[in-house]
XYZ file of C-alpha atoms in Angstrom:
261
model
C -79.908 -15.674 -11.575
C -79.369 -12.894 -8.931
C -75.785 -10.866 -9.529
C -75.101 -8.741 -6.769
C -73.696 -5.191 -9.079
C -71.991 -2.441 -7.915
C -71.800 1.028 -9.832
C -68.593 3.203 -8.291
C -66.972 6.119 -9.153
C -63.047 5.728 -8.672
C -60.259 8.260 -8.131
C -62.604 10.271 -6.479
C -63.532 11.390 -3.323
C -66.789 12.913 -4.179
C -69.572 11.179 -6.399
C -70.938 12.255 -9.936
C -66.372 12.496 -10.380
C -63.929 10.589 -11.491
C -64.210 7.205 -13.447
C -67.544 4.607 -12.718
C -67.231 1.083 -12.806
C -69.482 -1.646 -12.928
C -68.406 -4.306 -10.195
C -70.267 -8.142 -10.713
C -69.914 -10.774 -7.993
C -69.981 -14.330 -9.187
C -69.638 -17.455 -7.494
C -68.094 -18.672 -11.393
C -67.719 -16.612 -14.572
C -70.335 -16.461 -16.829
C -69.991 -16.834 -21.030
C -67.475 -14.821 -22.031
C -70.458 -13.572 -24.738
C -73.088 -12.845 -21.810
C -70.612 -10.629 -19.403
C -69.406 -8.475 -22.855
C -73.479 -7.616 -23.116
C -73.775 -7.054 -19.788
C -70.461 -4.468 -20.116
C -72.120 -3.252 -22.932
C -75.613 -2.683 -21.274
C -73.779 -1.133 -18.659
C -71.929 1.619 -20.892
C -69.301 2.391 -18.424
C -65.163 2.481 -19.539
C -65.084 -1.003 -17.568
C -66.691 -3.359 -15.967
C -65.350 -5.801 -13.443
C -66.345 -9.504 -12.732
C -65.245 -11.226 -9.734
C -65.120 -14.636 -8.463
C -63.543 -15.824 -5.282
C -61.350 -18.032 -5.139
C -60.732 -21.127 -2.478
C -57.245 -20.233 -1.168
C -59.250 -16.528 -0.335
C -58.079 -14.833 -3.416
C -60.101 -13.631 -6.522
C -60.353 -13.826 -10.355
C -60.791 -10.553 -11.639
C -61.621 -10.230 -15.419
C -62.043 -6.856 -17.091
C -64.805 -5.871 -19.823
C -65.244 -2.801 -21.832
C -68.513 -2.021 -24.012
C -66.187 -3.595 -26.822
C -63.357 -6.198 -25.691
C -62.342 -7.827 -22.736
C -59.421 -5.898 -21.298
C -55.545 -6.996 -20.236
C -55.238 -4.095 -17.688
C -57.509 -2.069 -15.828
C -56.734 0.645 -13.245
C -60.291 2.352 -11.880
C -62.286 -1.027 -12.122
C -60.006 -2.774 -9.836
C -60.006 -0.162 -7.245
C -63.617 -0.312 -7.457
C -63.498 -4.252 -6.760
C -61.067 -3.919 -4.122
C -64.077 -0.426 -2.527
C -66.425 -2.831 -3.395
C -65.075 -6.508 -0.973
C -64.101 -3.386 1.459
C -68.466 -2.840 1.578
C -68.897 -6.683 1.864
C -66.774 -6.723 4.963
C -63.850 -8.359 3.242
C -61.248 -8.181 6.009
C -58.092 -9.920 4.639
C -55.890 -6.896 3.384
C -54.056 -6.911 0.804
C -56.536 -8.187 -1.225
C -54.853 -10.158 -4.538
C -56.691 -10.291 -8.139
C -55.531 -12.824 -10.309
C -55.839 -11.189 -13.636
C -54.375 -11.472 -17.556
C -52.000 -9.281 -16.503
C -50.651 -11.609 -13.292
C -51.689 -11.420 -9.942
C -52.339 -7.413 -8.598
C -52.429 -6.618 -5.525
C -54.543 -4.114 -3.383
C -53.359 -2.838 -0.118
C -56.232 -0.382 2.217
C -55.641 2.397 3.785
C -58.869 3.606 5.588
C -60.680 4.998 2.476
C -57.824 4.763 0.378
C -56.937 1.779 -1.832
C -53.257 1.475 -3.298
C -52.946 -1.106 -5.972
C -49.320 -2.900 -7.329
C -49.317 -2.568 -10.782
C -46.222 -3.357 -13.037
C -44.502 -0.521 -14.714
C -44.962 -0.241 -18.808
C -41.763 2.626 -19.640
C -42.641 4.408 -22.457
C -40.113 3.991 -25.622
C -39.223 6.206 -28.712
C -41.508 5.365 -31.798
C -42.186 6.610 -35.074
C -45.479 8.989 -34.652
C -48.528 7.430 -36.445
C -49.655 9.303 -39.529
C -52.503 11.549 -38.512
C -52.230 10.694 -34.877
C -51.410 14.497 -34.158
C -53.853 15.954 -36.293
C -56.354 13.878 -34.937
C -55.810 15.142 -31.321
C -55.543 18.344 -32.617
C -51.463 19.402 -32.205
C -49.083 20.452 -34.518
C -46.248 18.947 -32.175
C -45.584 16.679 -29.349
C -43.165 14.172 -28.151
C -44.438 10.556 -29.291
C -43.643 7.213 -27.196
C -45.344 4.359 -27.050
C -45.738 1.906 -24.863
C -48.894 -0.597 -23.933
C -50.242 3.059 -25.305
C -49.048 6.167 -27.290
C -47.490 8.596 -24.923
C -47.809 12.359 -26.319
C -46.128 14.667 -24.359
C -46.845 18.889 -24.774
C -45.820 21.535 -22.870
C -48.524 22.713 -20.928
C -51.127 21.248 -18.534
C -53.789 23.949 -20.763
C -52.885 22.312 -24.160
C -54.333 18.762 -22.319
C -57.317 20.787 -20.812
C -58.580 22.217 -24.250
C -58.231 19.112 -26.273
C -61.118 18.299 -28.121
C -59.797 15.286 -30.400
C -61.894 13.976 -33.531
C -62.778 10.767 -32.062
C -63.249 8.626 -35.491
C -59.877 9.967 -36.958
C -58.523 8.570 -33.616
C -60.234 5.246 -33.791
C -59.290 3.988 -37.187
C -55.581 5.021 -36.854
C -53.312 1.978 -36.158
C -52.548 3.357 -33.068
C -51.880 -0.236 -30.420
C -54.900 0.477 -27.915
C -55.417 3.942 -26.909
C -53.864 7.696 -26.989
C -52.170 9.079 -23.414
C -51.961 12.791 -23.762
C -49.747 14.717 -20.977
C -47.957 17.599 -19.426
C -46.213 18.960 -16.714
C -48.516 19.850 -13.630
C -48.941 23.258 -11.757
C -49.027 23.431 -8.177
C -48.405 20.444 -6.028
C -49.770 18.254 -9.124
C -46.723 16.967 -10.740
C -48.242 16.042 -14.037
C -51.753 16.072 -15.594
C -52.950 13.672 -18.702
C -56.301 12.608 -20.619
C -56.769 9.252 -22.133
C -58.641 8.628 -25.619
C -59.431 4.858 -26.427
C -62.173 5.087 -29.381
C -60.792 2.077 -30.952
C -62.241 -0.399 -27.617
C -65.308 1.532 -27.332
C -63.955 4.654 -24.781
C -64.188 8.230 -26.591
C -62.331 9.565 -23.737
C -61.834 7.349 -20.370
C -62.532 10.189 -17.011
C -59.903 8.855 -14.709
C -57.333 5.645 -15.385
C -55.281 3.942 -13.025
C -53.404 1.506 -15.976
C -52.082 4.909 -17.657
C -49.746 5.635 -14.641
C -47.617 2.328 -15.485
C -46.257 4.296 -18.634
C -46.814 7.801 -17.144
C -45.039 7.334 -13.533
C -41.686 5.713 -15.518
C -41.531 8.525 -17.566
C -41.947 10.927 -15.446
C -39.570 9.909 -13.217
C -37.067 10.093 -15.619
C -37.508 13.549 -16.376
C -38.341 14.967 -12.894
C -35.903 12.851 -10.950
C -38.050 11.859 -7.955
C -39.885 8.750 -7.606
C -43.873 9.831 -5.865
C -46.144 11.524 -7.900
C -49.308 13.588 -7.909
C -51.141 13.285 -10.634
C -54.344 14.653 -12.519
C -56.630 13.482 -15.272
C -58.698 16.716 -16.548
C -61.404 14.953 -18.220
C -64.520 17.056 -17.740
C -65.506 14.807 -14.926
C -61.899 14.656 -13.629
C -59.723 11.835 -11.603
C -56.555 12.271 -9.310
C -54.052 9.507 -7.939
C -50.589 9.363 -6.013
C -48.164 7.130 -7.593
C -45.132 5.500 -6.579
C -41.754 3.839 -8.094
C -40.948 1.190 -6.984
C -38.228 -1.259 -8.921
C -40.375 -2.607 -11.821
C -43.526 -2.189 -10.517
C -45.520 1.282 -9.823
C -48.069 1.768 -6.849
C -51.012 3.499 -7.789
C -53.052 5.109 -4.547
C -56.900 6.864 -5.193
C -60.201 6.840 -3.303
C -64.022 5.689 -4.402
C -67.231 6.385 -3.437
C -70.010 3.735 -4.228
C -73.039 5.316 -6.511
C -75.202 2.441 -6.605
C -75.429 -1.249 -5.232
C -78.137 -3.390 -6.434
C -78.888 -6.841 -8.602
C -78.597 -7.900 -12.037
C -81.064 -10.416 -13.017
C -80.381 -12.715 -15.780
């Protein structure tokens, strides 16, 4: 069997940045066992598999080197760069997903997806989840994730979390770390996932469902510019709007060639 694959980096304009993707076209999804090897051959945060479907949407199903995922931000704006290569020409393009059916609207070389929004709420903070990232004190939320929230975009830059301490805390899925922005960047954040197989992810679209909300309450405005500073770095515009949040980045395909199985 021939699998046409895709490998593109997302929330980027420039290559060797931002997050990569696998992207796999099917004409039906494989064994749920055979697509979690080929995510974990793959070793990227995600992979996508996509099937069309026969009233001219798609199934979209997310993998990472661990679990199937519920949510994913950078894989499905590589899918949606990805039908945009095959000459897919009905815009927006809709995913039917675990998390309901997402949308993808394009804009030249710019791809804004419909997401729903995930507010962050007040939590008790997980024992050793602060040590483990390295902080003495933060704001904790939670939400689909743990929000931490410090005061300055440097205190994200420098983190350098311990990993293993972070994986085998109870911590839900993953550890959003963030801070007010400088500039015309109105916030900045890393992600940490250790637990499904993601020491840090570079640049994640899902993130912005918790981080948009909350920022919105605290700034007051309702469009974003935001920054992931991950060492290979991500950006995205983001948008309010009612209970969903529009999530707007670029990507720039790396590699297209076939998987044979």
């Amino acid at each position: 069997m021939a699998i046409p694959y895709y490998h593109v980096d997302s929330f980027t304009s420039e290559l060797f940045a931002g997050n990569p993707a696998g992207v796999c076209i099917l004409s039906a999804f494989l064994a749920d066992s055979i697509m979690q090897k080929i995510a974990a051959e793959n070793r990227h945060s995600e992979t996508a598999f996509i099937v069309p479907r026969t009233d001219g949407d798609f199934d979209l199903r997310w993998f990472t080197p661990k679990v199937e995922d519920d949510l994913c931000g950078h894989a499905t704006l590589a899918s949606a760069c990805v039908l945009a290569l095959r000459k897919h020409n009905v815009w927006p393009v809709r995913f039917h997903t675990r998390s309901g059916v997402l949308t993808v609207a394009r804009d030249q070389d710019s791809f804004e997806m419909d997401f729903p929004a995930m507010p962050p709420h007040p939590c008790e903070t997980p024992a050793g989840l602060l040590p483990a990232l390295g902080l003495k004190a933060a704001l904790v939320m939670k939400s689909r994730d743990y929000l931490v929230v410090v005061d300055q975009a440097e205190q994200v830059r420098a983190l350098s979390p311990d990993t293993a301490a972070l994986a085998k805390l109870d911590a839900g899925r993953g550890t959003i770390v963030t801070a007010p922005g400088n500039g015309d960047v109105d916030y900045v954040c890393r992600m940490f996932l250790p637990s499904v197989g993601i020491d840090e992810d570079s640049a994640t679209g899902s993130i912005h469902c918790t981080l948009a909300p909350y920022w919105a309450g605290r700034l007051g405005k309702g469009t974003f510019r935001a920054q992931q500073l991950s060492p290979r770095g991500g950006s995205a515009q983001c948008r309010i709007a009612g209970d969903r949040v529009n999530i707007v980045g670029q990507a720039r395909l790396y590699l297209h060639g076939t998987l044979g199985l």
